[in-house]
XYZ file of C-alpha atoms in Angstrom:
723
model
C 73.354 204.177 93.624
C 76.905 205.505 92.865
C 77.444 207.883 90.209
C 80.499 209.038 88.382
C 79.557 212.810 88.461
C 81.848 214.274 90.627
C 79.643 215.810 93.530
C 81.188 218.429 95.831
C 82.014 216.884 99.255
C 79.893 218.355 101.955
C 82.056 220.021 104.693
C 79.994 219.149 107.308
C 80.510 215.853 106.724
C 83.582 215.848 108.653
C 82.873 218.181 111.176
C 79.455 219.184 112.225
C 80.444 216.269 115.143
C 78.903 216.133 118.534
C 81.075 217.563 121.780
C 82.979 215.243 123.263
C 81.951 213.303 125.985
C 81.478 215.369 129.022
C 82.151 218.436 127.391
C 80.675 221.773 128.726
C 80.350 223.333 125.302
C 77.253 225.260 124.909
C 76.055 227.869 122.888
C 78.293 229.920 120.927
C 81.258 227.958 122.561
C 80.589 229.334 126.314
C 81.736 226.991 128.639
C 80.500 225.952 131.816
C 82.175 226.715 134.901
C 83.019 225.212 138.184
C 80.103 224.701 140.579
C 81.953 226.519 143.273
C 83.501 229.832 140.874
C 84.203 231.992 143.314
C 82.939 235.033 140.184
C 79.771 233.279 139.690
C 79.030 232.482 142.878
C 80.111 236.449 143.556
C 77.571 236.976 140.288
C 75.035 235.423 141.360
C 74.871 237.388 145.164
C 72.668 240.349 144.275
C 70.507 238.119 142.207
C 69.929 236.299 145.104
C 69.275 238.970 147.591
C 66.586 240.548 145.502
C 64.852 237.076 145.625
C 64.327 238.256 149.181
C 61.322 239.968 147.562
C 58.326 238.332 149.562
C 56.395 238.885 145.864
C 59.182 235.983 144.671
C 59.539 233.997 147.455
C 55.784 233.328 147.766
C 56.410 231.177 144.445
C 58.362 228.918 146.739
C 55.812 228.147 149.739
C 58.345 226.334 151.681
C 60.857 228.641 151.435
C 58.629 231.313 151.657
C 57.556 230.094 155.165
C 61.010 230.024 155.841
C 61.330 233.873 155.391
C 58.320 234.800 157.682
C 60.023 232.860 160.827
C 63.555 234.787 159.727
C 61.154 237.610 160.046
C 59.441 237.070 163.475
C 62.553 235.703 164.905
C 64.208 238.855 163.671
C 61.635 241.039 165.699
C 61.857 239.101 168.689
C 65.782 239.447 168.322
C 65.375 243.473 168.278
C 62.845 243.243 171.416
C 65.227 241.425 173.154
C 68.873 242.224 172.296
C 70.501 240.346 175.136
C 69.361 237.107 174.003
C 72.162 235.646 171.964
C 70.385 232.379 171.526
C 67.085 234.257 169.488
C 70.341 235.985 167.358
C 71.866 232.987 166.075
C 69.180 231.650 165.248
C 67.894 234.172 163.546
C 71.130 234.881 161.513
C 71.015 231.016 160.558
C 67.574 230.998 159.650
C 68.106 233.997 157.341
C 71.413 232.381 155.906
C 68.983 229.454 154.763
C 66.907 231.292 152.814
C 69.680 232.979 151.146
C 71.532 229.653 150.177
C 68.287 228.630 149.131
C 68.284 231.867 147.022
C 72.075 230.962 145.837
C 71.486 227.534 144.965
C 68.375 228.990 142.236
C 70.814 232.213 141.476
C 73.575 229.960 140.314
C 71.518 227.888 138.154
C 70.362 230.679 136.339
C 73.792 232.617 136.182
C 75.146 229.639 134.092
C 72.452 230.515 131.550
C 72.862 233.391 131.832
C 76.988 233.592 130.787
C 75.833 231.698 127.666
C 73.258 234.101 126.948
C 75.714 237.024 126.978
C 77.888 235.408 124.373
C 74.697 234.726 122.055
C 74.003 238.449 123.005
C 77.530 239.306 121.278
C 76.610 237.220 118.366
C 73.481 239.208 117.304
C 73.887 241.831 115.467
C 71.276 244.745 113.743
C 72.555 243.658 109.710
C 72.025 245.527 106.957
C 69.914 243.092 104.424
C 70.199 243.251 100.913
C 66.194 242.773 100.013
C 65.201 241.767 96.296
C 62.291 244.152 95.077
C 61.409 242.930 91.703
C 60.084 238.849 91.673
C 59.642 238.925 95.810
C 56.952 241.345 95.718
C 58.713 242.313 99.227
C 57.119 240.306 102.393
C 54.215 239.080 100.025
C 55.422 235.149 101.496
C 55.526 234.024 98.110
C 58.630 234.155 97.474
C 59.048 235.307 93.128
C 56.071 237.320 92.483
C 54.768 236.528 89.375
C 56.490 233.801 88.243
C 60.151 235.275 88.552
C 62.951 233.427 89.980
C 63.926 234.414 93.663
C 67.415 235.954 92.421
C 65.653 238.114 89.544
C 64.827 241.891 90.518
C 66.599 244.976 92.149
C 67.687 245.044 95.392
C 67.288 247.737 98.322
C 69.385 248.254 101.014
C 67.545 248.086 104.562
C 67.948 247.303 108.105
C 67.414 243.898 109.651
C 65.163 245.474 111.591
C 62.691 246.317 108.734
C 62.414 242.800 107.549
C 59.160 240.723 107.488
C 58.472 237.318 106.754
C 58.240 236.297 103.595
C 60.710 239.277 102.269
C 63.722 237.706 99.726
C 67.557 238.731 100.813
C 70.775 238.238 98.839
C 73.687 236.832 101.133
C 77.024 236.839 99.626
C 80.938 236.432 101.033
C 81.137 238.093 104.031
C 77.837 238.869 104.829
C 75.883 238.429 107.921
C 72.372 236.813 107.727
C 69.968 239.283 108.877
C 67.284 237.209 109.467
C 66.606 233.483 110.101
C 65.055 231.866 106.925
C 65.622 229.305 104.105
C 67.947 229.236 100.960
C 65.644 229.686 98.172
C 68.009 229.739 95.840
C 72.061 228.887 95.962
C 74.713 226.923 97.686
C 77.521 228.654 100.616
C 79.594 228.350 102.901
C 78.416 229.279 106.392
C 80.057 230.306 109.876
C 77.772 229.093 112.049
C 80.314 229.329 115.442
C 78.343 232.171 117.239
C 75.296 229.417 117.115
C 77.243 225.809 117.883
C 80.811 226.695 118.928
C 82.457 224.632 116.081
C 84.306 226.916 114.025
C 84.606 224.644 110.608
C 82.101 225.893 107.978
C 78.753 224.574 106.861
C 77.190 224.081 103.744
C 73.744 225.246 103.379
C 71.994 224.590 100.037
C 68.627 225.271 98.746
C 65.973 222.434 97.769
C 66.793 220.014 100.600
C 67.323 219.475 104.778
C 70.412 221.635 104.882
C 68.765 224.958 103.867
C 67.619 226.928 107.171
C 69.962 229.482 107.783
C 69.823 231.595 111.315
C 70.386 235.178 111.734
C 73.770 236.667 112.998
C 75.753 234.043 110.872
C 78.523 234.744 108.545
C 78.202 233.528 104.799
C 81.871 233.098 103.586
C 81.769 232.018 100.151
C 79.213 231.797 97.271
C 76.166 233.441 96.762
C 72.336 232.522 97.869
C 68.795 233.987 98.468
C 67.544 233.880 101.679
C 63.538 233.566 102.287
C 63.118 234.996 106.163
C 60.963 232.991 107.933
C 60.652 235.210 111.472
C 59.706 238.611 112.278
C 62.759 240.677 113.877
C 62.963 240.143 117.861
C 61.513 236.583 117.677
C 64.765 235.099 115.831
C 66.073 231.974 116.917
C 69.023 233.765 118.920
C 66.631 235.560 120.218
C 64.782 232.845 121.557
C 67.937 230.932 122.751
C 68.773 233.863 124.552
C 65.602 234.276 126.498
C 65.380 230.304 127.224
C 69.435 229.891 128.740
C 68.467 233.071 130.696
C 65.852 231.199 132.383
C 62.614 233.832 131.772
C 60.895 231.564 129.468
C 60.962 228.441 132.048
C 57.597 227.004 133.401
C 57.374 225.012 135.984
C 56.376 221.669 134.661
C 53.737 219.064 135.763
C 55.641 217.186 137.852
C 57.285 219.978 139.598
C 53.714 221.554 139.922
C 53.022 218.507 141.711
C 55.877 217.922 143.628
C 55.752 221.786 144.765
C 52.080 220.995 145.729
C 53.360 217.904 147.778
C 56.014 220.271 149.563
C 53.057 223.016 150.428
C 50.695 220.168 151.715
C 53.707 219.154 154.139
C 54.669 222.293 155.045
C 51.082 223.034 155.861
C 50.422 219.762 158.194
C 53.662 220.514 160.148
C 52.459 223.930 160.982
C 48.969 223.279 162.492
C 51.438 220.851 164.430
C 53.925 222.988 165.731
C 51.173 225.395 166.774
C 49.039 223.190 168.382
C 52.170 221.962 170.513
C 52.307 224.901 172.000
C 48.946 224.869 174.187
C 49.952 221.380 175.008
C 53.767 222.713 176.036
C 51.789 225.150 178.335
C 49.730 222.534 180.180
C 52.913 220.483 180.822
C 54.427 224.145 182.552
C 56.965 223.887 179.574
C 56.205 226.948 177.330
C 58.392 227.580 174.526
C 59.457 230.593 172.888
C 58.524 231.590 169.446
C 62.038 231.209 168.518
C 62.360 227.688 169.253
C 58.832 227.214 167.499
C 59.857 229.038 164.272
C 63.059 226.767 164.782
C 61.253 223.856 164.981
C 59.189 224.461 162.522
C 61.878 225.183 159.618
C 63.683 221.858 160.369
C 60.181 220.181 160.085
C 59.134 220.713 156.830
C 60.965 219.822 153.761
C 63.257 222.813 153.466
C 66.029 220.453 151.719
C 64.161 219.980 148.701
C 62.015 223.573 148.660
C 65.325 224.916 148.266
C 67.120 222.716 145.490
C 63.949 222.254 143.429
C 64.026 225.391 141.166
C 67.330 225.040 140.937
C 67.360 221.271 139.376
C 64.892 222.231 136.781
C 67.101 224.597 135.780
C 70.019 222.994 135.903
C 68.208 219.878 133.579
C 68.022 222.583 130.930
C 71.593 223.739 131.474
C 73.075 220.056 130.647
C 71.185 220.011 127.475
C 72.523 223.586 126.483
C 75.879 222.332 127.218
C 75.384 219.793 124.892
C 74.167 222.334 122.308
C 70.732 221.340 122.681
C 68.037 223.618 123.014
C 64.640 223.071 124.882
C 61.800 224.905 124.123
C 60.186 223.673 127.738
C 60.942 222.040 130.716
C 58.140 219.866 130.031
C 60.263 218.381 126.972
C 63.121 217.443 129.130
C 60.485 215.796 131.659
C 59.020 214.117 128.669
C 62.498 212.608 127.500
C 62.585 211.062 130.996
C 59.420 209.623 130.606
C 59.765 208.374 126.828
C 59.085 204.653 126.302
C 59.295 204.672 122.804
C 62.288 206.100 120.599
C 61.989 206.712 117.007
C 65.189 206.974 114.759
C 66.142 207.144 111.269
C 68.582 204.671 110.162
C 70.472 206.543 107.801
C 73.187 209.194 109.930
C 71.770 207.623 112.895
C 71.912 203.562 113.253
C 74.248 203.798 110.303
C 76.879 205.998 109.148
C 74.772 206.756 106.189
C 77.367 206.578 103.224
C 77.233 203.209 101.452
C 80.503 201.325 101.563
C 82.069 198.803 99.186
C 82.248 195.320 101.432
C 82.879 192.849 99.156
C 83.054 191.511 95.455
C 81.405 188.555 94.114
C 82.045 186.956 90.824
C 79.575 184.916 88.856
C 80.384 181.769 88.003
C 82.708 181.797 84.639
C 83.972 185.194 86.265
C 86.426 185.542 88.813
C 86.852 188.376 92.279
C 89.837 190.010 90.092
C 88.103 190.811 87.519
C 85.117 191.948 89.191
C 87.447 194.284 91.356
C 89.019 195.461 88.332
C 86.707 196.786 86.436
C 84.713 198.358 89.631
C 87.634 199.951 90.175
C 88.011 201.370 86.756
C 84.498 201.906 86.538
C 84.420 204.222 89.829
C 87.748 206.236 89.312
C 85.559 209.395 88.429
C 82.657 208.956 91.028
C 83.852 211.198 93.679
C 80.578 209.793 96.064
C 81.271 208.142 99.499
C 80.061 204.836 97.843
C 82.409 204.900 94.595
C 85.638 206.091 96.887
C 84.856 203.052 98.737
C 85.059 200.777 95.955
C 88.401 202.150 94.679
C 90.073 201.725 97.901
C 88.072 198.199 98.647
C 89.741 196.978 95.105
C 93.347 198.507 96.072
C 93.500 196.946 99.494
C 91.520 193.946 99.057
C 93.009 192.846 95.703
C 96.445 195.042 95.245
C 94.761 196.963 92.068
C 96.812 200.332 91.780
C 94.723 203.519 90.585
C 95.613 204.556 87.286
C 97.270 207.532 86.408
C 95.701 210.218 85.069
C 98.003 209.815 81.907
C 96.029 206.325 81.348
C 92.908 207.702 81.712
C 93.715 210.200 79.235
C 91.328 208.960 76.274
C 88.661 207.700 78.676
C 84.944 208.991 78.168
C 82.925 208.556 81.396
C 79.561 207.659 81.230
C 77.411 209.636 84.195
C 74.838 207.940 86.089
C 71.526 209.108 85.098
C 68.141 208.357 86.639
C 66.915 207.058 83.157
C 69.938 204.269 83.152
C 70.312 203.715 86.337
C 73.621 203.622 85.392
C 77.338 204.876 84.937
C 80.874 203.470 84.009
C 83.847 204.202 81.089
C 84.462 203.578 78.217
C 88.227 203.401 77.516
C 90.565 201.795 74.609
C 87.940 199.609 73.247
C 86.502 198.383 76.410
C 83.064 199.617 77.817
C 82.928 198.938 81.425
C 78.995 199.574 83.348
C 78.270 199.409 87.134
C 74.328 200.055 88.483
C 71.021 198.200 89.410
C 70.739 194.933 88.425
C 68.182 195.012 85.636
C 69.581 198.021 84.290
C 73.071 196.125 84.111
C 71.495 192.836 82.287
C 69.264 194.672 79.910
C 72.914 196.324 78.627
C 74.288 193.214 78.279
C 71.336 191.603 76.656
C 71.151 194.446 74.203
C 74.445 193.995 72.934
C 74.356 190.097 72.722
C 76.449 189.245 75.556
C 75.887 185.782 78.155
C 74.285 186.986 81.488
C 75.700 184.500 84.341
C 72.429 182.596 85.700
C 73.166 183.156 89.163
C 73.693 186.591 88.587
C 69.716 187.583 89.972
C 70.291 185.482 92.773
C 73.495 186.841 93.529
C 71.606 190.349 93.585
C 68.480 189.207 95.357
C 71.058 187.371 97.907
C 72.980 191.000 98.960
C 69.803 192.954 99.314
C 67.762 190.347 101.667
C 70.865 190.490 103.707
C 70.244 194.552 104.075
C 73.072 195.487 101.529
C 73.053 197.055 97.947
C 73.841 195.188 95.185
C 75.288 196.780 91.806
C 76.343 194.366 89.216
C 79.715 195.228 87.182
C 79.807 194.125 83.524
C 82.608 194.552 80.634
C 82.333 194.830 76.597
C 85.520 194.123 74.783
C 86.120 192.146 71.483
C 85.050 188.689 73.029
C 81.608 190.495 73.586
C 79.749 191.543 76.870
C 79.168 190.057 80.219
C 78.282 190.262 83.712
C 81.371 189.592 85.711
C 79.794 189.766 89.328
C 78.322 192.358 91.956
C 79.777 194.710 94.230
C 78.122 194.535 97.692
C 77.465 197.760 99.226
C 76.594 198.000 102.990
C 75.073 200.698 105.320
C 77.486 200.307 107.995
C 75.991 200.023 111.220
C 77.747 202.682 113.872
C 80.554 200.724 116.724
C 78.495 200.855 120.016
C 74.831 200.598 118.520
C 73.691 197.697 120.009
C 75.170 198.066 122.964
C 73.234 201.308 123.523
C 70.286 200.049 122.342
C 70.254 197.098 124.978
C 70.993 199.681 127.542
C 67.947 201.388 125.702
C 66.266 197.929 126.318
C 67.054 197.396 130.048
C 65.471 201.309 130.700
C 62.496 199.880 129.200
C 62.689 201.641 126.313
C 61.630 200.694 123.050
C 63.194 201.193 119.754
C 61.869 201.747 116.314
C 64.215 202.517 113.196
C 62.600 204.535 110.533
C 63.914 204.045 107.110
C 62.929 204.167 103.583
C 64.062 200.684 102.409
C 62.546 197.952 101.181
C 61.146 195.911 104.421
C 64.166 193.010 103.098
C 66.934 195.621 103.383
C 65.340 197.097 106.766
C 64.983 193.924 108.631
C 68.780 192.574 108.017
C 69.905 196.584 109.150
C 67.230 196.564 112.009
C 68.627 192.766 113.127
C 72.421 193.993 113.003
C 71.694 196.930 114.712
C 69.609 195.281 117.492
C 66.421 197.588 117.423
C 63.218 196.430 118.685
C 61.017 196.806 115.792
C 61.148 198.951 112.266
C 58.904 200.538 110.045
C 60.107 200.152 106.349
C 59.254 202.526 103.149
C 57.933 204.728 105.936
C 56.154 207.833 104.506
C 54.938 211.122 106.396
C 51.260 209.173 107.276
C 53.149 206.247 108.456
C 55.567 208.010 110.972
C 52.133 210.124 112.236
C 50.524 206.997 112.568
C 52.778 204.947 114.079
C 53.029 207.847 117.116
C 49.255 208.116 117.507
C 49.121 204.698 117.949
C 52.462 204.304 120.544
C 50.442 207.471 122.826
C 47.318 205.432 122.527
C 49.139 202.841 124.379
C 50.237 205.230 127.199
C 53.443 205.301 125.986
C 55.615 208.784 125.622
C 57.135 208.678 122.341
C 60.392 210.827 120.838
C 62.024 210.951 117.333
C 64.317 213.166 115.606
C 63.476 214.729 112.140
C 65.094 217.177 109.903
C 62.683 217.907 106.693
C 59.347 219.710 105.741
C 58.257 216.052 105.795
C 58.709 215.320 108.947
C 57.510 218.379 110.868
C 54.067 216.595 111.297
C 55.744 213.617 113.434
C 57.809 215.736 115.304
C 54.905 217.934 116.342
C 52.418 215.076 117.310
C 55.744 213.390 119.661
C 55.757 214.161 123.086
C 59.304 214.871 122.652
C 60.490 216.455 119.030
C 64.548 216.927 118.278
C 64.696 219.068 115.498
C 68.173 219.546 113.600
C 69.962 222.621 113.562
C 70.072 221.969 109.703
C 67.269 221.673 108.669
C 64.008 223.047 107.568
C 62.002 225.860 109.371
C 59.544 224.375 109.939
C 61.060 221.009 110.967
C 62.917 223.675 113.803
C 59.187 225.083 114.244
C 57.223 221.937 114.657
C 59.523 220.065 117.159
C 60.167 221.498 121.116
C 64.027 220.784 121.371
C 66.608 221.761 118.413
C 69.988 220.329 118.169
C 72.941 222.428 116.927
C 74.955 220.149 116.189
C 72.798 218.242 113.871
C 73.325 214.561 115.565
C 70.537 212.836 114.985
C 72.268 210.078 117.594
C 72.004 212.908 120.562
C 68.108 211.985 121.069
C 69.939 208.664 123.094
C 71.673 211.487 125.218
C 68.651 213.561 125.823
C 66.872 210.742 127.259
C 69.160 209.818 129.418
C 69.520 213.495 130.775
C 65.573 213.834 130.656
C 66.074 210.836 133.113
C 68.936 212.517 135.386
C 66.977 215.419 136.059
C 63.688 213.089 137.321
C 66.476 210.445 139.034
C 68.213 213.673 140.576
C 64.747 215.243 142.131
C 63.833 211.847 143.663
C 67.020 211.335 145.125
C 66.986 214.986 147.134
C 63.059 214.831 148.059
C 64.186 211.580 149.402
C 67.065 212.455 150.992
C 64.952 215.908 152.871
C 62.318 213.830 154.120
C 64.485 211.505 155.451
C 66.640 214.337 156.991
C 62.923 215.588 158.573
C 62.853 212.411 160.195
C 66.371 212.513 162.067
C 66.061 215.935 163.081
C 62.806 215.503 164.830
C 64.983 212.971 167.048
C 67.128 216.404 167.639
C 64.714 218.813 168.600
C 61.797 217.398 170.240
C 63.118 215.814 173.435
C 65.185 218.810 173.935
C 62.307 220.550 174.053
C 60.335 218.665 176.510
C 63.044 217.143 178.473
C 62.884 219.586 180.819
C 59.132 218.845 181.649
C 59.296 215.316 181.052
C 62.527 213.462 181.855
C 61.606 210.220 180.253
C 61.653 211.960 176.930
C 65.808 212.128 177.532
C 65.687 208.077 176.537
C 64.794 209.492 172.773
C 68.381 211.929 172.790
C 69.885 209.358 171.442
C 72.623 211.629 169.949
C 73.218 212.771 173.763
C 73.227 216.813 172.754
C 74.589 219.218 175.432
C 71.806 221.370 175.852
C 68.041 222.217 174.531
C 69.749 225.287 173.368
C 72.684 222.934 171.678
C 70.330 220.861 169.797
C 68.158 223.313 168.749
C 70.500 225.457 167.273
C 72.815 222.358 165.730
C 69.666 221.060 164.043
C 69.000 224.629 162.314
C 72.578 225.194 161.535
C 72.574 221.714 160.285
C 69.592 222.370 158.095
C 71.072 225.704 156.465
C 74.297 224.029 156.058
C 73.410 220.956 154.130
C 71.403 222.832 151.608
C 74.922 223.979 150.524
C 76.409 220.775 150.404
C 73.982 219.829 148.383
C 74.089 222.291 145.675
C 76.354 220.579 143.441
C 74.998 217.650 143.699
C 71.458 219.722 142.023
C 73.579 220.955 139.522
C 75.545 218.563 138.289
C 72.931 215.705 138.944
C 72.823 211.916 140.385
C 75.047 209.797 137.992
C 72.158 207.646 135.784
C 72.961 204.894 135.868
C 70.391 202.699 132.978
C 68.016 199.927 135.102
C 64.517 199.512 135.511
C 62.379 201.497 137.661
C 61.891 199.778 140.497
C 65.840 198.872 140.855
C 66.344 202.518 140.694
C 63.681 202.891 143.758
C 65.604 200.502 145.555
C 69.218 202.212 145.100
C 67.441 206.056 145.973
C 65.764 204.597 149.116
C 69.395 202.327 149.901
C 71.764 205.664 149.430
C 69.497 208.512 149.625
C 66.954 207.474 152.001
C 68.963 205.742 154.319
C 71.937 208.436 153.817
C 69.322 210.784 154.765
C 68.408 208.938 157.819
C 72.527 209.117 158.935
C 73.935 212.080 157.990
C 71.865 214.267 160.160
C 72.850 212.418 163.222
C 76.365 212.403 162.529
C 75.744 216.381 161.355
C 74.239 217.417 164.494
C 76.177 215.844 167.494
C 79.413 217.309 164.946
C 77.952 220.465 165.301
C 77.011 220.235 168.472
C 80.361 219.145 170.245
C 81.838 222.353 168.141
C 79.113 224.604 169.777
C 80.018 223.449 173.159
C 83.372 224.409 172.826
C 82.358 227.783 172.610
C 82.215 229.655 176.245
C 78.881 230.484 177.471
C 77.209 228.105 175.248
C 77.827 224.431 176.083
């Protein structure tokens, strides 16, 4: 319902937009550097060297085995200084470990760069704590019935604040801690958090009440109830998370680690038992060769990149201003099969717009448009503005000058009358709910066209909002027509939902509208289902029903009433503008407060899973090819028939083994950009993704070693004394 009471527009409508596609902005405006930024590599090198600590390496069984092999070959090389082959193998084994650590360190370093930006934003602010009505720290906020803003003030350090304290913030003040606005409205600079330079509005009593410690109040006065203890603020948690300190291995990552460890043990047993057979055949192998064989056969490629893939997945979210509280949430996003999306602001633009003026019998569209425009001139809501614009564009009606409206008496909208309008020069115009306007006309003995109610119901069934327009003049009161307000579906939403459907994801629109309106919007947007007149209990019931069928559910929310559903959902994305309860309940926070970003989050989660699967496939296929390089070279002297397996026609046993070890190290470096950037995601079904992975990364993993090892062998043969 439009109103005629001027409303101060919310600045965030204009600027709280998601980052542009492909943007690299993160918290605090941090921008990710290139994948091989020399400065980043140099800063990451000390971390990579520190990770050589066996206590750190043991967390990755595959690379721990490589490190042990490097130590063994180092000892053997020292014992036989003249063995060039042992020294070269040792050097490349250590490089293999270092490259693996460097991949992880670079991924972590990108997060640390963002954390440094956040640290600069964190300040030890001085707080103006209320001591009268607040009963400092009681958590009740207003003590014995006093208003939140009542009471004396005392100046304390921000570190002394406790949960429940009330603090006053005015223009120029730094918000001393996370909290909710309980009194007033103010413009706040949140650029330290979101990277957006334009201010946002925070006010009490709504879903835009949360403020973050370290942000700056630019205007007016607000009273904030503190909701977190010092050291546990949102910025503190962000710093911890983007640095990777709080990143725990996800269930899928743990399962893959167990698989890799099992393969490592199997190949270790195979290599250990290989030596007795070699001795029996008269082709005893050195420990250096056996170590090289083991390193080349175990899945070192995915073992080296596994951690970097997980860190990079969270980093991609941070670059889009989404903070995930755990890697588990990112993975869950990739496995989501049901998306719950709010209608307003997510599927639709959120501001209803005038779409048409529909006259009743006996009236004209021009009459209806003229009356509708006149009654909306003082209406500063988006709906009211759209009525004025539509009348001007469609019917050429100009806006009245201030002089023409000098004697106008504006009638504001109230919940009781459910109407608004204007009295001007003996003419009264009203617009509002159908029942209210018809009652107003009837009270004045006016005429109501027979089709007035039918037109209103027809618009409602089509998903619109009908506002009747009536006019009273010397000829009496009568209904002129209906304004059709339409909640406009965002461009491209139907296509996005079609893509999600192709990925096997079911979309459900949640709205407080009546079922008729909800059904019309759902059909226009192309969602699979809808939940009308939704209550918090209805949302919870829907989520539990979906989960009972084995499906993972994702949803967005910003209000306290969304908190239970956000906590129940497998992926709960809370808006940063929302209440503290919503942000605590969800496992992700969108700093841009853009509900449509949930679709991007799902795509990032799927990209993480696809990247991990693709590189695992590539790594295992690699090992098969390296087998054909090393095994024939080891036993060709004892069993000349094995030379037929030397399909790459490698120059010598030493060259074959050395080429395989060098390739094994270099392929890790070559795949680091892919691990950090992620495999490009294309919406498709699971079986199509599997076929693509096998065709591209499985076949590529088989072919690449044959080509790479042969090229390295050719280069080695050019070195005097080696070929």
